[in-house]
XYZ file of C-alpha atoms in Angstrom:
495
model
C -197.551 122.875 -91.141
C -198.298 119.832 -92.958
C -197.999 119.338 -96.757
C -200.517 116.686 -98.556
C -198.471 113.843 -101.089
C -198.904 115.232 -104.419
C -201.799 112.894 -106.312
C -199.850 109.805 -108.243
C -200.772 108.994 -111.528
C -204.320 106.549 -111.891
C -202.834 103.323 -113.330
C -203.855 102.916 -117.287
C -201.606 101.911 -120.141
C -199.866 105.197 -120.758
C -198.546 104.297 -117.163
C -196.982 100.924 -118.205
C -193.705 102.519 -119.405
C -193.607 104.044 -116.183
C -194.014 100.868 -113.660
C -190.928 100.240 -111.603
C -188.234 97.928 -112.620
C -189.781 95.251 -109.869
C -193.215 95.376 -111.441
C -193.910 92.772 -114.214
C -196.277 93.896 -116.989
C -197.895 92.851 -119.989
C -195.898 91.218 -122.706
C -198.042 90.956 -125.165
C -200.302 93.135 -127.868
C -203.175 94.433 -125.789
C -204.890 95.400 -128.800
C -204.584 91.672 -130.239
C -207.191 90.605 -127.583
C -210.954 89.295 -127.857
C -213.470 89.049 -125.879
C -212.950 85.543 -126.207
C -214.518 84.561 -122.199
C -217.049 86.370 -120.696
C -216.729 85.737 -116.567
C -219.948 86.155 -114.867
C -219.243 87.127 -111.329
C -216.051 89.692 -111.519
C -214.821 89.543 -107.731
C -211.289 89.844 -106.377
C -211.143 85.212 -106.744
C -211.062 85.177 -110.267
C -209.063 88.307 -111.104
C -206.482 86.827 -108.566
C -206.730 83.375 -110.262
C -208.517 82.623 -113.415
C -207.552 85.590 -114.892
C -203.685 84.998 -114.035
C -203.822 81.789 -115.275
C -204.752 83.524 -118.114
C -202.145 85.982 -118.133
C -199.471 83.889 -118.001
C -200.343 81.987 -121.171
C -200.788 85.397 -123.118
C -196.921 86.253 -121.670
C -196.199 82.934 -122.937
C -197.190 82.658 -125.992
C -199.568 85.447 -127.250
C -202.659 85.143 -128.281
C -206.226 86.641 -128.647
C -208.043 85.601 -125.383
C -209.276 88.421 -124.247
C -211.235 88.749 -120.699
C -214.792 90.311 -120.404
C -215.948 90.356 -117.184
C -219.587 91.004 -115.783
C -221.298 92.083 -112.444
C -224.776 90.493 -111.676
C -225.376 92.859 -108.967
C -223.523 96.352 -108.334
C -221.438 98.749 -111.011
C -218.743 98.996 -107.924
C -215.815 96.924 -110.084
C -216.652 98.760 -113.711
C -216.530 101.973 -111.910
C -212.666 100.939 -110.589
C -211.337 99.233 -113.028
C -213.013 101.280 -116.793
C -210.590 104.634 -115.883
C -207.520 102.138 -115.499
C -209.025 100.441 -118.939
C -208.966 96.973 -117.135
C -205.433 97.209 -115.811
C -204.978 96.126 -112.295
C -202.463 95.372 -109.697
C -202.186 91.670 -108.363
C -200.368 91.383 -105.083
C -198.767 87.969 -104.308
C -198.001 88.068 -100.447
C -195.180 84.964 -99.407
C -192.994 84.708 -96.521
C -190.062 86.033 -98.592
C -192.350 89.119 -98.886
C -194.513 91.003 -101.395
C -194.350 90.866 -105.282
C -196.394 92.541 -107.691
C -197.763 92.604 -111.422
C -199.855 94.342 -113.578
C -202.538 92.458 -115.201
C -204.247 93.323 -118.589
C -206.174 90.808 -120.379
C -209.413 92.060 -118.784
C -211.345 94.105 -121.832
C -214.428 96.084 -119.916
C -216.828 95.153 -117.589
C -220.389 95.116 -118.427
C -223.319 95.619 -115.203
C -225.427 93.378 -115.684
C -228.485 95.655 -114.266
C -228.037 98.735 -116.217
C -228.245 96.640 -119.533
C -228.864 93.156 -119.346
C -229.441 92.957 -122.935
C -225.793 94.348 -123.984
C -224.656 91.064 -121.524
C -227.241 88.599 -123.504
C -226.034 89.666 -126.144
C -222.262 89.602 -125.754
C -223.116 86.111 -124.305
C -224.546 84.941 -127.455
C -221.998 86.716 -129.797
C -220.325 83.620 -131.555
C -216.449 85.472 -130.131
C -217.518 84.211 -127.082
C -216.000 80.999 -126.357
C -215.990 80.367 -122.900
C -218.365 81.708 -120.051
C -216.992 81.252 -116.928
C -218.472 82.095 -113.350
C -217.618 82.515 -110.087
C -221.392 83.796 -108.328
C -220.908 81.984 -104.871
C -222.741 78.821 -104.114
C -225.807 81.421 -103.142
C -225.707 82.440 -107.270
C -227.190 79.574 -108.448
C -230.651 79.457 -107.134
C -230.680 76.234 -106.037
C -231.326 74.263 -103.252
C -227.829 73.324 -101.667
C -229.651 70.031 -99.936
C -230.767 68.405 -103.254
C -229.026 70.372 -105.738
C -232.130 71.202 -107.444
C -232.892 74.321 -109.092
C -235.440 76.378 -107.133
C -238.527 77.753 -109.242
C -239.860 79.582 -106.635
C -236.432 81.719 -105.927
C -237.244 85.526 -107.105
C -234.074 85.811 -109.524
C -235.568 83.080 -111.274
C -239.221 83.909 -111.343
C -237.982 87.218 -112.611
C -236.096 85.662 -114.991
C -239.396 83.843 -116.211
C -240.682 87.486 -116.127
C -238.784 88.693 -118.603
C -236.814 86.387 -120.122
C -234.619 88.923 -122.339
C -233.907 90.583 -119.087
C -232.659 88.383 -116.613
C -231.700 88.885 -113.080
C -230.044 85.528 -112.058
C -226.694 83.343 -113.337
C -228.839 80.565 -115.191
C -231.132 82.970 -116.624
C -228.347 84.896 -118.457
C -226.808 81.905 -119.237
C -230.257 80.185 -120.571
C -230.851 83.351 -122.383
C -228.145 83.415 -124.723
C -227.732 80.072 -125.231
C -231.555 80.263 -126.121
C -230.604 82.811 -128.925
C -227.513 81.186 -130.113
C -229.866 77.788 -130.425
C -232.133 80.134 -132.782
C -229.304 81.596 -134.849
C -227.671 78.179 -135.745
C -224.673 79.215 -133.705
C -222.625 76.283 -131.804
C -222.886 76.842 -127.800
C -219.776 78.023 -125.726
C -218.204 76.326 -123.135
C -219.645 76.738 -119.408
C -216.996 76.973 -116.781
C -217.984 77.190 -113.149
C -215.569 78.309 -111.157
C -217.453 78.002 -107.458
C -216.844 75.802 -104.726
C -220.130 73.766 -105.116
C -219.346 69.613 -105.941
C -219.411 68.256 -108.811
C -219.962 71.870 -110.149
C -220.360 71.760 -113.741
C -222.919 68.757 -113.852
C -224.381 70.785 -110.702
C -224.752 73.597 -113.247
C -225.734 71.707 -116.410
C -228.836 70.526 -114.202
C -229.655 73.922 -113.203
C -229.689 75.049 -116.295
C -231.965 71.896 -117.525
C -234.195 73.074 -115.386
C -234.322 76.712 -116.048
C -234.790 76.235 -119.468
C -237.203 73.830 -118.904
C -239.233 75.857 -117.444
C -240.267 77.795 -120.732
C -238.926 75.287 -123.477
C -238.487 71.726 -123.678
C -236.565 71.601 -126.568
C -234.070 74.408 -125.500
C -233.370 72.445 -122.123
C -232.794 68.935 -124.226
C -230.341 70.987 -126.802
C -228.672 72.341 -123.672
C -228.423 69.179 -121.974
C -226.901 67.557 -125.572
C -225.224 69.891 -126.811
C -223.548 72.351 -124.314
C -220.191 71.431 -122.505
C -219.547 71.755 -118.776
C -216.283 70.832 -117.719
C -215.959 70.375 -113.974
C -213.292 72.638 -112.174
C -211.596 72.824 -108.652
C -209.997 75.753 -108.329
C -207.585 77.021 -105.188
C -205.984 79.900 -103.708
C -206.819 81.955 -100.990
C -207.800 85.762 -101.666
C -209.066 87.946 -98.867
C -211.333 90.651 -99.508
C -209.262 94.003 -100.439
C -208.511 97.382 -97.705
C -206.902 100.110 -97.163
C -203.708 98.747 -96.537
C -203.935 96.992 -99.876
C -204.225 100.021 -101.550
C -201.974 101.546 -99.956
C -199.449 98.854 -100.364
C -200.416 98.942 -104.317
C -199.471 102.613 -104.157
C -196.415 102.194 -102.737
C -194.875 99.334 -105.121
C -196.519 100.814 -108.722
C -196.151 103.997 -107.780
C -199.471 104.563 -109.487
C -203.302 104.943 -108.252
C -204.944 101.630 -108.346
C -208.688 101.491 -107.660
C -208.682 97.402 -107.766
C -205.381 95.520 -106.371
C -206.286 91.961 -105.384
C -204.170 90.429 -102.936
C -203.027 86.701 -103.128
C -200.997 83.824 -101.364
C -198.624 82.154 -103.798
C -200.334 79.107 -103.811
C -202.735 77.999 -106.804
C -204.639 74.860 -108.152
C -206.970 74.177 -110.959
C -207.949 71.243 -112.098
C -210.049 70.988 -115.401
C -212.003 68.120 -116.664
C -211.216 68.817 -120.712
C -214.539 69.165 -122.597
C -214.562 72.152 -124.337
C -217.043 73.451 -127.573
C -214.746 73.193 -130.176
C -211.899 72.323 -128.299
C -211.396 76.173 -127.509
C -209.321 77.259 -124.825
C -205.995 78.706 -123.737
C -203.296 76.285 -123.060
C -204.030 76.800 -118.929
C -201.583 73.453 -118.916
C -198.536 76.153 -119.724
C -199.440 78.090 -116.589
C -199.765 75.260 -114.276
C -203.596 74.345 -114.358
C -203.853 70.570 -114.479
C -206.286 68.508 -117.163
C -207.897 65.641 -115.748
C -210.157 63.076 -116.907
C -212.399 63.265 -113.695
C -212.053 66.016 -111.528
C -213.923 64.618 -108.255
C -211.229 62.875 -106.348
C -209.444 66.724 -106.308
C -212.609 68.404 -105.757
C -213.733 66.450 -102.757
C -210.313 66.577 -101.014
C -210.419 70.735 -101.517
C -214.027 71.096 -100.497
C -213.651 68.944 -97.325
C -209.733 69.341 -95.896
C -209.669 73.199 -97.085
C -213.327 74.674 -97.495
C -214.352 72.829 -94.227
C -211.687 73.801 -92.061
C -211.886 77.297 -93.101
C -215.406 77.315 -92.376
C -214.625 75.352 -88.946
C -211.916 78.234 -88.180
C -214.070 81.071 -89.224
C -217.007 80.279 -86.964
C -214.987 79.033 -83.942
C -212.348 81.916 -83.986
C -214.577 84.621 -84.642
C -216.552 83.583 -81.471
C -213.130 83.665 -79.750
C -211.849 87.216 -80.609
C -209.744 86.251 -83.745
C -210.406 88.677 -86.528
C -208.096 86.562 -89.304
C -207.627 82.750 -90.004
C -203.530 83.702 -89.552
C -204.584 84.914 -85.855
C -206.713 82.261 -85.354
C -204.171 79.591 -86.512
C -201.892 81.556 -84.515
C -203.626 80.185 -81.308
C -202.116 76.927 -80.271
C -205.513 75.602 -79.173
C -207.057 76.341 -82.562
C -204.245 74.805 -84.605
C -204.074 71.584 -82.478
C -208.041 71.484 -82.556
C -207.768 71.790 -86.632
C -204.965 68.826 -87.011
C -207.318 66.474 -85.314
C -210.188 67.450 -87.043
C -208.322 66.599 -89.698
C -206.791 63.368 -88.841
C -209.913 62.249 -86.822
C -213.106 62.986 -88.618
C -212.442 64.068 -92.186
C -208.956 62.064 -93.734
C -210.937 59.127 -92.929
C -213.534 59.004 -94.836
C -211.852 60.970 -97.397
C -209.965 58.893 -100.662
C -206.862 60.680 -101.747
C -206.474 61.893 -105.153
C -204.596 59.979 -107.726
C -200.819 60.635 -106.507
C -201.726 62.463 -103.426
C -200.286 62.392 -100.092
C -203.100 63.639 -97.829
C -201.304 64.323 -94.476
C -199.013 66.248 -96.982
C -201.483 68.049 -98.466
C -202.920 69.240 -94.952
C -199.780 69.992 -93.736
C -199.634 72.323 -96.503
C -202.899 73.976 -95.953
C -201.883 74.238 -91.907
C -198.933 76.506 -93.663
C -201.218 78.414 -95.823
C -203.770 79.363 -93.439
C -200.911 80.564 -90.512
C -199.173 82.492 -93.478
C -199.437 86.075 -91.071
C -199.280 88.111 -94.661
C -202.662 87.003 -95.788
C -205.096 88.653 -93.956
C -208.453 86.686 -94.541
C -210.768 87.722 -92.359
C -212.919 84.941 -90.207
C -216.056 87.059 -90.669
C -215.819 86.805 -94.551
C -215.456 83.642 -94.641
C -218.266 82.867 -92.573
C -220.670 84.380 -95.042
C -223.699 82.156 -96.404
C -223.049 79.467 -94.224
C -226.570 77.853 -94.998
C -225.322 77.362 -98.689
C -221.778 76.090 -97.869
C -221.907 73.877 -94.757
C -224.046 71.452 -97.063
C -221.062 70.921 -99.000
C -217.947 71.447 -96.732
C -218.915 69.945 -93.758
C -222.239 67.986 -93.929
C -221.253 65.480 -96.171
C -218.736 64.376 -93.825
C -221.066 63.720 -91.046
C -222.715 61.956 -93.042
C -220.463 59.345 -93.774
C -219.231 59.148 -90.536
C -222.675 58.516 -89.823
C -223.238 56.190 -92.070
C -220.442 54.010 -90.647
C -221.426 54.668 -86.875
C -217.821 56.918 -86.396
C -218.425 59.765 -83.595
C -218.254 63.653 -84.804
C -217.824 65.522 -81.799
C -215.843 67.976 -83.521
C -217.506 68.278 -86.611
C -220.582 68.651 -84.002
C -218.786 71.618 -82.559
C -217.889 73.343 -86.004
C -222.052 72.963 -86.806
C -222.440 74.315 -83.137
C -220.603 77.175 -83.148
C -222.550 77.842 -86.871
C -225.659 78.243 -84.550
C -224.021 80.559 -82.486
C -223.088 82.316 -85.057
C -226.066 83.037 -87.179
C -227.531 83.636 -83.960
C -226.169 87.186 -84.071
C -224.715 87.752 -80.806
C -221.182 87.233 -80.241
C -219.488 85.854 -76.801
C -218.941 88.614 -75.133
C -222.898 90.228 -76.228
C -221.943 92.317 -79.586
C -224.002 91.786 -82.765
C -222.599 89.850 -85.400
C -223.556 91.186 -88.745
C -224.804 88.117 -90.298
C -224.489 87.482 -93.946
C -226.771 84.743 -95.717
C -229.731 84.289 -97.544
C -230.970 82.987 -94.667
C -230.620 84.882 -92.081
C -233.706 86.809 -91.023
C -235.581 83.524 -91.097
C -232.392 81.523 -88.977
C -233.091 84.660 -86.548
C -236.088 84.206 -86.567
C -236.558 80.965 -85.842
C -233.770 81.176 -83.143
C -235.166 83.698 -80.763
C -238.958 82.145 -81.325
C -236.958 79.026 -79.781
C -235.680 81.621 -76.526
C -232.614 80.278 -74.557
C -233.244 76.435 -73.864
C -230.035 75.280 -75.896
C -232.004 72.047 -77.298
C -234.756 74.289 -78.236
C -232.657 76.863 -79.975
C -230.209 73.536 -81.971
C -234.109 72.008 -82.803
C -235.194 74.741 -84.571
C -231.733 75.652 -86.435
C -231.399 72.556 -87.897
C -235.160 72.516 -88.842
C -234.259 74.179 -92.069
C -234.151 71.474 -94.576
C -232.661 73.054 -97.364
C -229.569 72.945 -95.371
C -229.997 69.379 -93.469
C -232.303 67.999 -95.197
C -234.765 65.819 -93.268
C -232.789 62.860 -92.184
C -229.837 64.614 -90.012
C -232.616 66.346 -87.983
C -234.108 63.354 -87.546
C -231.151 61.524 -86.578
C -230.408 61.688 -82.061
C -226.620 61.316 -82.765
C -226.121 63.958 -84.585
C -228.928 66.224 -83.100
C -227.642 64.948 -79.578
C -224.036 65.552 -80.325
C -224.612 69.127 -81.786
C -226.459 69.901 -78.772
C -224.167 68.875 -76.349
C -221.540 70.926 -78.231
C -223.803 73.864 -78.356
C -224.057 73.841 -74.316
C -220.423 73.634 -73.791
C -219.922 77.102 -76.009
C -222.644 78.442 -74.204
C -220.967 77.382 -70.830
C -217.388 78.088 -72.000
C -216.640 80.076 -74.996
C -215.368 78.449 -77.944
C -211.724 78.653 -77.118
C -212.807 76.275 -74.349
C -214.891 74.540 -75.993
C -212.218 72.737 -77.911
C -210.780 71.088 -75.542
């Protein structure tokens, strides 16, 4: 007869003392902290990365900057993390094997749609310093083809609603810096944190436009008075199981409701315009301060973002359930180098001091790591509002310069397939995007002529504007590819 484990303990600071030898902790006054940054958006990215960054200065050095973060959506993350008082297990998974910490400059978590007001107002509190966000590029409300805010979205027309009360990113963000405007107060520093290009002026735009929308004069102090340093930001987090709570069970010893797992990689760049000049010293931790973040932000958002995205589509067609299986595949890997070296390094201008066939070598490494499970069918997620910045921009160019892109053709191909919601071998895909019911939509009205069914995918503007449907070699080349993974299968189809 079976015995159940006795219950462990539920991580929380009484449990610090407690934490293996292994585990790092803490070394600083937890009750010195402020909620200094508010971070809008409070998913496993930023509690594996900004917050860290974060962390490591307050080990360093002390200090009062204290972490607030705040869900838009669901109460999922306060309800796990406010019994452990903010305390939570980060997991960095290397070849040498797995190491572990206990992170604790995160103060509470506020849900944004039990009380927006208590998140307007801690917003516009004049402790807050820094509002940071990582929302996804779908967050923003915009329209990823022209990077324009859109009025007609329902987040925002809610927000226009009831303008104490938002529902979207730039209406909480418009909304307190509305107030502080009123009460005198200076504005804090806006710090986007998503993979979108040339994200903060992307979000100092949006914002323009928001506030515009009600108030001229709030959208001009806004656009003259209100910071928004540019960021790229880099390390690969998958989306949390079982085994990762079990794994944070068996190194704390300790219940954990919200591990994150992490490679040991990490980048951030920073452009350094801050209100006030108020920030933590992210240089002690590693985060580089740059006068002009673009050259970094480009190389990520093409050589990383748009690979992953190429692997996520392709391999999930094929079988492969992680980018480390797909990788894993010889064909895959081989198709990725030359994607690389063929179609995207050049059009691509390195970085000041960067090696580019380095710095894809590297990523090559990183994505085959076997330790970091990141699953193809998360990444493949809201495809209409990334491939307009990973992998569009590219064709562009080559375009532009009358270069070929069959394989860039391909990645946009097997996108199709995708969002079409039926897999290779006839199983639904479960299709995440804003999109989607209308992509679905659109695809079976089109029925199974390949050139009909490419036609009306790509007749969606906000993601390809009007002048790539428009244009026979791209529409030719994408339908050609489409055939072959029709004919083939994807693995195939690489070759």
């Amino acid at each position: 007869m079976s015995r159940a484990m006795p219950a462990l303990p539920r991580l929380g600071p009484d449990s610090l003392a407690a934490l293996p030898d292994a585990i790092a902790r803490p070394r600083y006054d937890r009750a010195a902290l402020r909620p200094a940054i508010v971070h809008l958006g409070l998913g496993a990215f930023f509690r594996a990365h900004g917050a860290l960054y974060t962390e490591d200065v307050l080990n360093a050095q002390g200090g009062d900057w204290g972490i607030v973060g705040a869900s838009l959506q669901r109460p999922d993350q306060r309800d796990r993390l406010a019994p452990q008082q903010g305390l939570y297990t980060a997991i960095e998974h290397g070849p040498e094997g797995a190491r572990a910490r206990v992170v604790g400059n995160l103060l509470g978590v506020l849900v944004a749609p039990e009380d927006p007001a208590a998140l307007v107002a801690r917003l516009a509190d004049p402790e807050t310093h820094i509002v940071s966000l990582t929302v996804t590029e779908k967050g923003y409300c915009h329209d990823p083809a022209t990077g324009r805010l859109r009025p007609d979205h329902a987040e925002i027309r809610a927000d226009l609603e009831q303008p104490d009360a938002p529902r979207s990113a730039p209406g909480f963000l418009v909304a307190a810096l509305r107030r502080r405007r009123a009460a005198g107060l200076p504005p804090f520093t806006v710090l986007c944190c998503d993979n979108l290009p040339h994200n903060g002026r992307l979000l100092a735009g949006l914002l323009r436009d928001h506030a515009a929308l009600r108030d001229d004069a709030v959208a001009a102090w806004i656009e003259a008075e209100v910071p928004f340093p540019c960021t790229m930001v880099d390390r690969i987090v998958p989306a949390l199981t079982e085994a990762d709570l079990a794994e944070a069970r068996a190194l704390t010893g300790h219940e954990d409701a919200a591990p994150v797992v992490h490679e040991p990689f990490r980048q951030w760049v920073i452009e350094d315009r801050f209100a006030g000049d108020a920030r933590p010293d992210w240089a002690l931790a590693g985060a580089q301060f740059a006068a002009d973040v673009a050259p970094f932000e480009h190389m990520k958002l093409r050589l990383l973002n748009g690979a992953h995205s190429a692997l996520a589509y392709l391999g999930y067609l094929a079988g492969h359930e992680t980018i480390g299986d797909t990788m894993a595949d010889a064909a895959f890997a081989g198709f990725l180098r030359a994607l690389w070296r063929e179609e995207m390094l050049p059009t691509l201008p390195p970085p000041p001091g960067t090696d580019l066939l380095a710095y894809t070598d590297a990523l090559a490494a990183r994505f085959a790591n076997p330790a970091i499970r990141h699953r193809t069918w998360q990444i493949a997620m809201d495809g209409s509002q990334k491939l307009p910045q990973r992998l569009l921009g590219t064709v562009r160019e080559r375009l532009a310069q009358g270069l070929p892109i069959p394989r860039l053709a391909l990645v946009v191909a097997a996108w199709i397939r995708y969002v079409g919601g039926v897999d290779e071998r006839g199983g639904a895909i479960d299709v995440r995007d804003p999109l989607a019911a209308a992509l679905r939509e659109a695809l079976d009205a089109a029925g199974g002529d390949p050139a009909a069914r490419v036609r009306a995918a790509l007749g969606f503007p906000a993601i390809f504007g009007t002048d790539l449907p428009a244009e026979p070699r791209f529409t030719d080349a994408v339908t050609d590819a489409y055939r072959r993974l029709l004919a083939a299968g994807a693995r195939a189809a690489l070759a």
